[in-house]
Coordinates of C-alpha atoms in Angstrom, one line a residue:
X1 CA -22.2 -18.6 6.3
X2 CA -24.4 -15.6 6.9
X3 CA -23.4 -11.5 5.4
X4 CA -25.5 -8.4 6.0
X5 CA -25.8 -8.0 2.3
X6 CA -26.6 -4.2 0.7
X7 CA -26.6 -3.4 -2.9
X8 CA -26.6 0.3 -2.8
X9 CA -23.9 0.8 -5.9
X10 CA -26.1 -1.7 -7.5
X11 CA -29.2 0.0 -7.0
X12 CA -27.7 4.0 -7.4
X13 CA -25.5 3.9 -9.8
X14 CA -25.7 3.2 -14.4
X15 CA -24.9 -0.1 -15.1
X16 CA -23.7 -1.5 -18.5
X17 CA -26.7 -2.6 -19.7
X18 CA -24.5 -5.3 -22.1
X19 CA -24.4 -8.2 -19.1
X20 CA -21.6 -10.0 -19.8
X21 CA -17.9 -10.3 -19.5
X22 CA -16.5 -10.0 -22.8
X23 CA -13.6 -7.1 -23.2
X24 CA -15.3 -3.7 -24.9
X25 CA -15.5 -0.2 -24.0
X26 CA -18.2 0.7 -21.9
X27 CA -20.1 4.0 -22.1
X28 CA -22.2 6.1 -19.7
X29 CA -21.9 3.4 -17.2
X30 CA -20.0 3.0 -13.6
X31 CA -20.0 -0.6 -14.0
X32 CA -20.9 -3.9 -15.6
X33 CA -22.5 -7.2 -14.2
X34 CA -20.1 -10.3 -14.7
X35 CA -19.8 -13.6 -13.5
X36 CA -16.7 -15.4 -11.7
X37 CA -14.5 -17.8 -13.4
X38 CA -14.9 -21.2 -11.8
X39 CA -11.9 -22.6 -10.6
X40 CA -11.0 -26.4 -11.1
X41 CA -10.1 -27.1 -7.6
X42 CA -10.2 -24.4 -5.0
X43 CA -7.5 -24.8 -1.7
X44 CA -8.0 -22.1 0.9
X45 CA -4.3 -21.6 1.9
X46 CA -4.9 -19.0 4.5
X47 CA -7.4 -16.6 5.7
X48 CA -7.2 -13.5 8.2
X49 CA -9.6 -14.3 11.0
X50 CA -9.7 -10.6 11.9
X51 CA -10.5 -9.5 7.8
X52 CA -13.7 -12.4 8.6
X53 CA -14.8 -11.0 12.4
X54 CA -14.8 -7.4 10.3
X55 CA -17.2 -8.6 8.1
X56 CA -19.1 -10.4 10.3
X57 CA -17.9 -14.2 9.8
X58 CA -16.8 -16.3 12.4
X59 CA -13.2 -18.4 12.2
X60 CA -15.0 -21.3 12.0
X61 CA -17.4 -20.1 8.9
X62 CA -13.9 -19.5 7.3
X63 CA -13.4 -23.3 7.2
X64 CA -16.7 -24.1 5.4
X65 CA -17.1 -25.6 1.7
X66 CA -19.7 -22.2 1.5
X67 CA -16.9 -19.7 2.3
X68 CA -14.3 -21.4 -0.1
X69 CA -16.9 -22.0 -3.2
X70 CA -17.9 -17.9 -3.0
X71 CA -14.4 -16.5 -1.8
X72 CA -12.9 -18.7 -5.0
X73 CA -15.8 -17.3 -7.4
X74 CA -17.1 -21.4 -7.9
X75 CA -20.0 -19.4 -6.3
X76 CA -22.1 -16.7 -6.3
X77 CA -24.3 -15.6 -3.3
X78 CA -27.4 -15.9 -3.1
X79 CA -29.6 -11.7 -4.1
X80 CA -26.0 -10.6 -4.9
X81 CA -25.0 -9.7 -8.5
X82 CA -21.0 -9.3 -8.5
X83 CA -19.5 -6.3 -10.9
X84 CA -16.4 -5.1 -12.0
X85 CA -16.4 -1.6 -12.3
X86 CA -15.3 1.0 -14.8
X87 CA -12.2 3.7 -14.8
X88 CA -9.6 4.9 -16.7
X89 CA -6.1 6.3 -15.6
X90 CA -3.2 8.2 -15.9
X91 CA -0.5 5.1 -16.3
X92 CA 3.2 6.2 -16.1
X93 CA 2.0 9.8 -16.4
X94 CA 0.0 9.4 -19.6
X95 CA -3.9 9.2 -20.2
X96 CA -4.1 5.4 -20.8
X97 CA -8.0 5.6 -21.6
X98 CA -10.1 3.2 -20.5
X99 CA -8.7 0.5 -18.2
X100 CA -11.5 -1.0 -15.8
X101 CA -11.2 -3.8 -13.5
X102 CA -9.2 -6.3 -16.0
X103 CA -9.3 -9.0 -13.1
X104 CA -11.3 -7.5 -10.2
X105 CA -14.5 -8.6 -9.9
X106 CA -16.9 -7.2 -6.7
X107 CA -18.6 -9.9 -5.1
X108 CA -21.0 -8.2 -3.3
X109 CA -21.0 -5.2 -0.4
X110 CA -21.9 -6.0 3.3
X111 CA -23.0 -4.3 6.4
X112 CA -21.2 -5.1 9.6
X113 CA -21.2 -3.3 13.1
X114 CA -22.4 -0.2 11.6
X115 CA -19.3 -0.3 8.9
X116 CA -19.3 -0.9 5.3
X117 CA -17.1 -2.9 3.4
X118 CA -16.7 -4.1 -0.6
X119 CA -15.9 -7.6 -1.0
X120 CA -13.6 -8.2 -4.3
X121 CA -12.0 -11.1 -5.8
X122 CA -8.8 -10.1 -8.0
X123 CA -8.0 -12.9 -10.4
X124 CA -11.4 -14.3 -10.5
X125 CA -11.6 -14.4 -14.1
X126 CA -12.3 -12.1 -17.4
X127 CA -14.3 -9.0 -17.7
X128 CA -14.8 -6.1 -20.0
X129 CA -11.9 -4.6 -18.8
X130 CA -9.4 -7.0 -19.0
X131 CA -8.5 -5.6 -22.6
X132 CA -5.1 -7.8 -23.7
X133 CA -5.3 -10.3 -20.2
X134 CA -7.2 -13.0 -18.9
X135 CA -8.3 -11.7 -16.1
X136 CA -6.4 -13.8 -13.9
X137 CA -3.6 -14.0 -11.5
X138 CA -1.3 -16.1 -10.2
X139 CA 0.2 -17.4 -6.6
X140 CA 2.8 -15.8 -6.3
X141 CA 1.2 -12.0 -6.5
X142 CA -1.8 -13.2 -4.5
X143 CA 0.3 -14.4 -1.6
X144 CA 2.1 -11.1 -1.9
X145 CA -1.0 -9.2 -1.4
X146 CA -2.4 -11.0 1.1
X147 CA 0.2 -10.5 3.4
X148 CA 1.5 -7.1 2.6
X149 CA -2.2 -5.5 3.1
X150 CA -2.8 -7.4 6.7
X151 CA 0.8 -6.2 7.4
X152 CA 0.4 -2.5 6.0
X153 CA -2.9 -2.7 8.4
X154 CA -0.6 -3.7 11.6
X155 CA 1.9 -0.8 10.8
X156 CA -0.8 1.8 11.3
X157 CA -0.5 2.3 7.3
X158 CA -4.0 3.1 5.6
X159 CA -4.6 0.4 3.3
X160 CA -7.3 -2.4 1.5
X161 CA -7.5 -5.6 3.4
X162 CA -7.4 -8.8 2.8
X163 CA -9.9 -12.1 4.0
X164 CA -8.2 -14.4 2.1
X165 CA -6.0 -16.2 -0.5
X166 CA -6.9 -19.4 -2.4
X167 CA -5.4 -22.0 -4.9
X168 CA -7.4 -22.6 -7.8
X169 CA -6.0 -25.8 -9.1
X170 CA -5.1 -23.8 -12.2
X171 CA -2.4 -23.3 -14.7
X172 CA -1.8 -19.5 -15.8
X173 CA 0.9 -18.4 -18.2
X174 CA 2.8 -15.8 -17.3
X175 CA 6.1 -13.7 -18.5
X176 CA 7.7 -12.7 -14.9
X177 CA 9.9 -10.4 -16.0
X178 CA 8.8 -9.6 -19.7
X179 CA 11.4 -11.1 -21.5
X180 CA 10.1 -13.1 -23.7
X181 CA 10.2 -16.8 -21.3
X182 CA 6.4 -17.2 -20.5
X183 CA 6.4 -20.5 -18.3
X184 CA 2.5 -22.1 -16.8
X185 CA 2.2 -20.9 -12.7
X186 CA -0.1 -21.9 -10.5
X187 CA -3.2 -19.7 -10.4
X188 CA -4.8 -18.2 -7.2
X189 CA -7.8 -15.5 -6.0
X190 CA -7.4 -13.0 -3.4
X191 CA -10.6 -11.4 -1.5
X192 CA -9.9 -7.9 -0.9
X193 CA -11.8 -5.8 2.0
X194 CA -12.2 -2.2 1.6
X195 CA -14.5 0.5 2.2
X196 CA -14.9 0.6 -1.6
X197 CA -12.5 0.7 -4.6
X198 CA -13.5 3.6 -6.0
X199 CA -10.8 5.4 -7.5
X200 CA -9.1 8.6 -9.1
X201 CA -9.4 7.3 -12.2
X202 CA -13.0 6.6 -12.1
X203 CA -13.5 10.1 -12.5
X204 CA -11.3 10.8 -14.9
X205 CA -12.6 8.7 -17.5
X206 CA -15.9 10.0 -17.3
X207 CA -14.6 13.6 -17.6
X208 CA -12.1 12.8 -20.0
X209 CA -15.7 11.5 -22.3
X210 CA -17.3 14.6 -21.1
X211 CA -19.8 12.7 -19.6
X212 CA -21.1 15.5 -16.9
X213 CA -24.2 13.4 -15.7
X214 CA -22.2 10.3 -15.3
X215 CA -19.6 11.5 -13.3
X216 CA -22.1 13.9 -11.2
X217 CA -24.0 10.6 -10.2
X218 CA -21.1 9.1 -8.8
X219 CA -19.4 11.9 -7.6
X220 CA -23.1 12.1 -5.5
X221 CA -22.8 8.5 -4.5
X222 CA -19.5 9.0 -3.4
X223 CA -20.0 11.7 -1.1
X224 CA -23.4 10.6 0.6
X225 CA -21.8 7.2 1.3
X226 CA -18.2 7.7 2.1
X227 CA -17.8 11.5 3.0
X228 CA -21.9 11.8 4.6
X229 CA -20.5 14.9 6.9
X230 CA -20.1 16.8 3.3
X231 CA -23.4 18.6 1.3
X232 CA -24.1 16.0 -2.0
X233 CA -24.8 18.1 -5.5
X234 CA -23.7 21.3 -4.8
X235 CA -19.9 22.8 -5.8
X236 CA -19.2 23.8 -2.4
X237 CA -19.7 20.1 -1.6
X238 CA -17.8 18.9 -4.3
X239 CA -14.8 21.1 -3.6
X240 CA -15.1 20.0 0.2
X241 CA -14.8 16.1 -0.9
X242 CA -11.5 16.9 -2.9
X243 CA -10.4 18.8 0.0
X244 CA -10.7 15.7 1.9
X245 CA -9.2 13.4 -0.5
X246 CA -6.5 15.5 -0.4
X247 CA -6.2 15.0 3.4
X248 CA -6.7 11.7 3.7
X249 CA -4.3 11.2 0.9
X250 CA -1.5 13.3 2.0
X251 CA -2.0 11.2 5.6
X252 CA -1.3 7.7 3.2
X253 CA 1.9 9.1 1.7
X254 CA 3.3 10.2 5.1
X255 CA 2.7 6.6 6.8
X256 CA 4.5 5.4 3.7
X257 CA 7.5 7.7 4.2
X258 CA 7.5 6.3 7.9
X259 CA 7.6 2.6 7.1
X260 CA 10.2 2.6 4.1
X261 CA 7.5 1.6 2.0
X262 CA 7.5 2.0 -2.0
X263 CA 4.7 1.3 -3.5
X264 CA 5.7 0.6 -6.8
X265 CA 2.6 1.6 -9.5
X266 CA 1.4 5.1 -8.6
X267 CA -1.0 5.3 -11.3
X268 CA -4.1 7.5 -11.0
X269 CA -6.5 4.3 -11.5
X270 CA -4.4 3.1 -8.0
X271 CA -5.3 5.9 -6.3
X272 CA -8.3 5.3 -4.0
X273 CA -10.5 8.3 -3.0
X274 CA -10.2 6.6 0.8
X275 CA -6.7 7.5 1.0
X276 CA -5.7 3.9 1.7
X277 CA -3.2 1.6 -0.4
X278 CA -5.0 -0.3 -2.7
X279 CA -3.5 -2.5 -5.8
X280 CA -0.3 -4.6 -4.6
X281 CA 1.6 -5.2 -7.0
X282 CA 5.6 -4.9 -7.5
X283 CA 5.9 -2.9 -3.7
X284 CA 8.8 -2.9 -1.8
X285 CA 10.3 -1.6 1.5
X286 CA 13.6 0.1 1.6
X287 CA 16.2 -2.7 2.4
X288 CA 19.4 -0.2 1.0
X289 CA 18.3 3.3 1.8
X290 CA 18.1 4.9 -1.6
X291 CA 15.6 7.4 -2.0
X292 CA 16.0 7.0 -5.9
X293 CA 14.7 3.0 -5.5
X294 CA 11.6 0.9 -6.9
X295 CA 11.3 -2.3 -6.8
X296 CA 9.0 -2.2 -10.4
X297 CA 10.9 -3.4 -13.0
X298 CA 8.8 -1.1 -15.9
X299 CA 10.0 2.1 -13.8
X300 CA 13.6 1.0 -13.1
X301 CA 14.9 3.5 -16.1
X302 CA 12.9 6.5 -14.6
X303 CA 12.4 5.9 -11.3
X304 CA 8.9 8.1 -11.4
X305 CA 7.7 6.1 -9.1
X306 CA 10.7 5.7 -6.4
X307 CA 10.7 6.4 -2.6
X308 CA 11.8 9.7 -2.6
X309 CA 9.3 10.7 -5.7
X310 CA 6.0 9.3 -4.0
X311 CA 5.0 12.4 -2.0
X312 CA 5.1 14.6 -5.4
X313 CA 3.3 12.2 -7.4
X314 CA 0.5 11.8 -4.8
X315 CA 0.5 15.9 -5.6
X316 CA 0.3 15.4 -9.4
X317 CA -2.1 12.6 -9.1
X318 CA -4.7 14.9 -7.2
X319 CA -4.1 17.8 -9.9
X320 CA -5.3 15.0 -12.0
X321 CA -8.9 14.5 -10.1
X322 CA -8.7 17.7 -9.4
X323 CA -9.5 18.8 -13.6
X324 CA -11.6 15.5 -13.1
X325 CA -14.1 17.3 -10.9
X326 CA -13.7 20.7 -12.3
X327 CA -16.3 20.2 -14.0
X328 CA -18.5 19.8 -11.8
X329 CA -17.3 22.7 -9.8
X330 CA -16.5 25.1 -12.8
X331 CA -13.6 27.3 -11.0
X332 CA -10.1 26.8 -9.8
X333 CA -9.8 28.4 -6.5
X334 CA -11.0 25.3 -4.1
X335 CA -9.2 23.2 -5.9
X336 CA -5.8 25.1 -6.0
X337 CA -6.4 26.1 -2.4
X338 CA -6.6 22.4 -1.3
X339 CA -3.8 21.6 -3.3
X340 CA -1.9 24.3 -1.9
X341 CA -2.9 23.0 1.5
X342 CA -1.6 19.6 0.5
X343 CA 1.7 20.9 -0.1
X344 CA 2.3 23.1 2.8
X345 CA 0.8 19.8 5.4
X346 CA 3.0 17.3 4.0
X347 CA 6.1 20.2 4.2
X348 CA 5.4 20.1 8.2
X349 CA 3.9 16.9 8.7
X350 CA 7.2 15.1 6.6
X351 CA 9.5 16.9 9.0
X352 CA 7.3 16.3 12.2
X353 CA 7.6 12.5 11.3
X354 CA 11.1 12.2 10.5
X355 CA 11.8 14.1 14.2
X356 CA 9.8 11.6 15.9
X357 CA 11.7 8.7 14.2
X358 CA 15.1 9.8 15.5
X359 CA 13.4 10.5 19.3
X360 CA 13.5 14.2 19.0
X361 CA 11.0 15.5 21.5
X362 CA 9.8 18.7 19.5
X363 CA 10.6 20.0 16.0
X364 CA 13.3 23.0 16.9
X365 CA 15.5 25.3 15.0
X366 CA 17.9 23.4 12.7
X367 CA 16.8 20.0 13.1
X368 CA 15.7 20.4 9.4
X369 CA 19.2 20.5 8.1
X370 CA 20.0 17.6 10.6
X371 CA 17.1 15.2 9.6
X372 CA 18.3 16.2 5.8
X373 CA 21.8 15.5 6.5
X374 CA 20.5 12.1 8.1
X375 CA 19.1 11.1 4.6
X376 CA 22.4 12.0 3.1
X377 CA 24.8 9.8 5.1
X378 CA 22.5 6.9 5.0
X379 CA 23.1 6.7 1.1
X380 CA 27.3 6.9 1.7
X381 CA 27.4 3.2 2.4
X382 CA 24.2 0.5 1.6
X383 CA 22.3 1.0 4.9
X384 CA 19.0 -1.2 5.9
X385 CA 16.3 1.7 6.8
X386 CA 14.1 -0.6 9.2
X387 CA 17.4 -1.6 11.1
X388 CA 19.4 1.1 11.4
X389 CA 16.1 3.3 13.0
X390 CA 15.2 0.5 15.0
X391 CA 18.8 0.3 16.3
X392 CA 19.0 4.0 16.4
X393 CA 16.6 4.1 19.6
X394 CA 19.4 1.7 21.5
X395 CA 21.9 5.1 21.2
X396 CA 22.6 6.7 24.9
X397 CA 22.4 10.3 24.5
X398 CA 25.8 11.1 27.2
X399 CA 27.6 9.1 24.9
X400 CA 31.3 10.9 24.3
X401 CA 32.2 11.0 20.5
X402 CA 35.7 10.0 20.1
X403 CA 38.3 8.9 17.5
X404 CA 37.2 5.5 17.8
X405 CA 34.4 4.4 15.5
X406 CA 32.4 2.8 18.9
X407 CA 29.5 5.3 18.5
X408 CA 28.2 3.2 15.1
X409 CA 28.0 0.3 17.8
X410 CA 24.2 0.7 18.5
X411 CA 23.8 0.7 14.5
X412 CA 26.8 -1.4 13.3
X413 CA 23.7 -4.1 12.1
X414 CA 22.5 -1.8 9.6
X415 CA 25.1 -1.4 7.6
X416 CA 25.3 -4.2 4.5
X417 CA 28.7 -3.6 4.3
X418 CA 30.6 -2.6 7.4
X419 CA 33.9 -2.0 5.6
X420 CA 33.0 0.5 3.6
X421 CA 32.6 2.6 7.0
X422 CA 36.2 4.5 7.0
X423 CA 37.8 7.9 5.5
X424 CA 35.3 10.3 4.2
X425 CA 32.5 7.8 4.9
X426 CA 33.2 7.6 8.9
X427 CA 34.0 10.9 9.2
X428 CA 30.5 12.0 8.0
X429 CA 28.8 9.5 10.0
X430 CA 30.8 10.9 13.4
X431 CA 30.3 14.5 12.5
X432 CA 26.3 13.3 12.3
X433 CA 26.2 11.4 15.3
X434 CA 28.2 14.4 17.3
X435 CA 25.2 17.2 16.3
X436 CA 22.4 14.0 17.4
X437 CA 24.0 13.4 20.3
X438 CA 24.1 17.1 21.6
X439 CA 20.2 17.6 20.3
X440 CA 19.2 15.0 22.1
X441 CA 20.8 16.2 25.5
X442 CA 17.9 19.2 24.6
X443 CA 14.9 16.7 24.8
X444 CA 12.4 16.8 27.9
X445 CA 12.5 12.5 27.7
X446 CA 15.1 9.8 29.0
X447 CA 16.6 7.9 27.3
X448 CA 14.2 5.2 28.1
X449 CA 11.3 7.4 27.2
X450 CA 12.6 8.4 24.1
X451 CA 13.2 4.6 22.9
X452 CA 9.9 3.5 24.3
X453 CA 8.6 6.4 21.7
X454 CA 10.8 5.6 18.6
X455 CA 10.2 2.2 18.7
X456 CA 6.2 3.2 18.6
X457 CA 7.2 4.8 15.0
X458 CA 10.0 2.7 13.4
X459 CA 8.5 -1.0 13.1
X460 CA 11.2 -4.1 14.1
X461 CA 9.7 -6.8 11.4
X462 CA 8.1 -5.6 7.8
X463 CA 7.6 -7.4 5.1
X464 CA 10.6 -7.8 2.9
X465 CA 10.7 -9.3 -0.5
X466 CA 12.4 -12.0 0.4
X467 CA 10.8 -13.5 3.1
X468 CA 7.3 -13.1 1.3
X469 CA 9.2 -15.2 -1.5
X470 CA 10.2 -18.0 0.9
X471 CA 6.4 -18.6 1.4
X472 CA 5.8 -18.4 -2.2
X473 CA 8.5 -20.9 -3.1
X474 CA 6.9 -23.0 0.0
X475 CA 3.2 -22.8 -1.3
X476 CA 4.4 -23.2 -4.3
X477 CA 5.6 -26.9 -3.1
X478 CA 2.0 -27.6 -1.3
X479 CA 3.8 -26.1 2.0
X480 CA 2.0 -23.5 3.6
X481 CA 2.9 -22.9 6.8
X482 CA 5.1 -20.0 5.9
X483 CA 2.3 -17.9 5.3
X484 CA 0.6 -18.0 8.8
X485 CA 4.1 -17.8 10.5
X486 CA 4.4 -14.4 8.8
X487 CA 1.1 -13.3 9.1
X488 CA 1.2 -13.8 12.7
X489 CA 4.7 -12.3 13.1
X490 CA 3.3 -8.9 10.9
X491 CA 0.8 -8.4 12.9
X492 CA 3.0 -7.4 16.0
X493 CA 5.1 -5.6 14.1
X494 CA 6.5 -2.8 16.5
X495 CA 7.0 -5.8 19.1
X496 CA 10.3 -7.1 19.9
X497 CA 9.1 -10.8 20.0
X498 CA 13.0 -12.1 20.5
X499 CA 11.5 -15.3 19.6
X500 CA 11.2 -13.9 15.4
X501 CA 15.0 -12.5 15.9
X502 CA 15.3 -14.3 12.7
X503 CA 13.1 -12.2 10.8
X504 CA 15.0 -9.1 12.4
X505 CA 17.8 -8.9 9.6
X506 CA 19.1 -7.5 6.6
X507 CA 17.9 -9.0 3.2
X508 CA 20.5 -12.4 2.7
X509 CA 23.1 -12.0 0.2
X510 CA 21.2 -15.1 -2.1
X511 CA 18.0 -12.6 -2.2
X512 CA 19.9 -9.7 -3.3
X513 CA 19.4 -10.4 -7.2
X514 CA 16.9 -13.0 -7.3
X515 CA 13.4 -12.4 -9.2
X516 CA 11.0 -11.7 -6.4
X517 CA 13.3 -10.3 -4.0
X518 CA 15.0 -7.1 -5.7
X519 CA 13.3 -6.1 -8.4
X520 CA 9.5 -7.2 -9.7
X521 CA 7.3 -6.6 -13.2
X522 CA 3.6 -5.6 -12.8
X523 CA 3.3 -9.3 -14.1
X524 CA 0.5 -11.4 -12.0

């Protein structure tokens, strides 16, 4: 197995000149050398040939003892020193201070086709970070990332990826839902793939120390790496590369609006400056539209971090970098004026998207209030978001409204509970579909058009709790066929592949309260 190694956050950036992994607060430093955990007896249970072509491995190099001793941490390659890096957050929206990465640990960076990618392990063990944990993680989280990010990828959604997901032939305790019934699971190490995991909150925690030099070196590194079309050390550059956060941000939120996805922890050390999804853990997608839903367990009595709120607190969580890099810049006006920007984009770009997901050509007069009434009937009865647009594409646009309740036909598979569909309810959903029917005899497209388009935008097959808990409970039982079968169906994702039909349903009624499959705890 053969990487185009480069160490230039090694080489560029303070390191914690205390080398090793013992928790303790770090000062004036970006990052600290560790060393993996070895695990007892690594299984590779799946790995994404396309993650491996990216960084320049072949499927076949995937199979090898090599790739499964480093990608497991039993080994470390050769002129690389793996780090886990430093940063502190805004958790729940309070300063949490320093938090680090408790069970990261980054293997080593690599240079492929003229792209650059960080190679992480997340469960690989303990590091200075990990305050109260072990710096571990277990199967059932690591399966869950794996998939989700390789199917985030396939939905056009910015995100992390992932190479691959191993068994370590440990034990790790664990309290699923934080009641006080820890039980042993089986352990397991994902390999994340991104550009870097840099993060909000590793700038906040330098300027929250007032430590100007520190965060000036790595806001430099930042931007002559990652942003190289902006100036590095000068506060017209700086302002530029929060400008651009913004952006790229703002363009991560809308994709997530798009696909029903919830994200679950929108905490500033989960934010990365890439504006792609990093850190899955209790996610979701929205099975019952409820804009007021999360599928994390800690959030369920606020809901900070629900469907509807995530656009806002992308917004608070970039005023939050934003006083980060204030000093750097020392005045306001960029930084409102991006913010501003923010705000203003996501008003048009939210109601562009939401057009194009119901087949409306162009964004006219009143289709606001008709997109916003959309959102309100689809909460009247429990309504499966991926479905019901999916299915809404199959509607013929000369269709007759009548007193019959035929016009829910093309959507009737949606609904959770069809029953509930009469009185108040019905008549809502008729007066809705009268208004759509009449805006769509204003589009340019056919009918055919028009569905070829929606159905470019509003995926068939996502990844819903449940059936990413079937292949836990499977690898959990040495089977693990279930993960390849999805990871192959998620990568087509806007494809009808009738063959999958199976996959094209609402969540079953034995999923509907189990652990895993409604709700989930930040446990892993």
């Amino acid at each position: 197995m053969q990487l185009n190694i480069d160490d230039r956050f090694n080489s560029e950036l303070p390191a914690d000149g205390n080398e090793r992994n013992a928790r303790r607060q770090v000062a004036k430093a970006a990052f600290s050398f560790v060393q993996p955990r070895r695990p007892s007896a690594p299984r590779l249970l799946h790995a994404s040939d396309e993650v491996a072509k990216l960084i320049g491995l072949t499927p076949e190099e995937t199979k090898s003892a090599e790739f499964l001793n480093v990608f497991s941490g039993a080994a470390v390659i050769d002129g690389t020193r793996p780090y886990a890096m430093c940063y502190g957050g805004h958790q729940f929206g309070s300063w949490a201070g320093q938090l680090g990465d408790g069970r990261a640990i980054n293997l080593t960076e690599v240079q492929h086709d003229q792209q650059h990618w960080m190679l992480q392990l997340k469960g690989a063990g303990e590091t200075p970070y990990s305050r109260q944990g072990d710096g571990l993680a277990v199967l059932r989280s690591s399966i869950r990332e794996h998939l989700c990010s390789e199917a985030m990828y396939h939905l056009g959604v910015p995100t992390s990826r992932s190479l691959c997901v191993v068994r370590t032939g440990d034990e790790v305790l664990r309290d699923v839902m934080y009641d006080g019934h820890p039980a042993m699971e089986p352990g397991a190490v994902v390999c994340r793939v991104a550009p870097s995991f840099i993060r909000f909150g590793s700038f906040e925690i330098f300027a929250f120390r007032n430590d100007v030099d520190t965060l000036q070196q790595l806001t430099d590194y930042t931007i002559r790496h990652h942003y190289p079309e902006i100036d590095v050390a000068t506060k017209a550059g700086y302002a530029n590369f929060f400008h651009a956060v913004c952006r790229r941000t703002l363009d991560m939120v809308i994709h997530w609006q798009r696909v029903g996805f919830v994200h679950g922890v929108m905490n500033t050390d989960n934010m990365s400056i890439h504006g792609e999804t990093i850190d899955y853990g209790p996610y979701g997608w929205l099975e019952g539209f409820d804009t007021k839903w999360t599928p994390n367990t800690t959030d369920a009595g606020r809901g900070r971090y629900c469907f509807g709120n995530q656009p806002g607190i992308a917004f608070w969580n970039l005023q939050q970098l934003a006083s980060a890099l204030y000093q750097l810049i020392g005045e306001t006006e960029p930084l409102i004026s991006a913010l501003q920007e923010f705000q203003t984009e996501f008003g048009r770009r939210n109601i562009e998207m939401r057009a194009a997901k119901v087949g409306l050509d162009t964004v006219r007069p009143g289709d606001e209030s008709l997109l916003d009434d959309l959102i309100e009937v689809l909460q009247l009865t429990e309504t499966d978001m991926t479905i019901f647009y999916r299915r809404l594409a199959d509607v013929v646009s000369s269709h007759t409204i009548d007193g019959s309740d035929e016009f829910l036909s093309p959507v009737r598979d949606a609904f959770y509970k069809p029953g509930e569909l009469t009185g108040n309810v019905l008549d809502r959903w008729r007066s809705w579909f009268d208004r759509y029917l009449t805006r769509l005899a204003e589009n340019d497209s056919t009918d055919h058009e028009r569905r070829t388009k929606m159905n470019q935008v509003n995926p068939k097959y996502v990844l819903r709790n449940y059936m990413a808990q079937l292949a836990i409970d499977q690898a959990t039982q040495g089977d693990y066929s279930l993960i390849d079968e999805l990871y192959q169906l998620l990568k087509h994702p806007y494809d009808e592949q009738p063959d999958q039909e199976k996959w094209f349903a609402k969540r079953p009624d034995w999923a509907r309260h189990k652990v895993g499959c409604s709700m989930l705890s930040c446990s892993s």
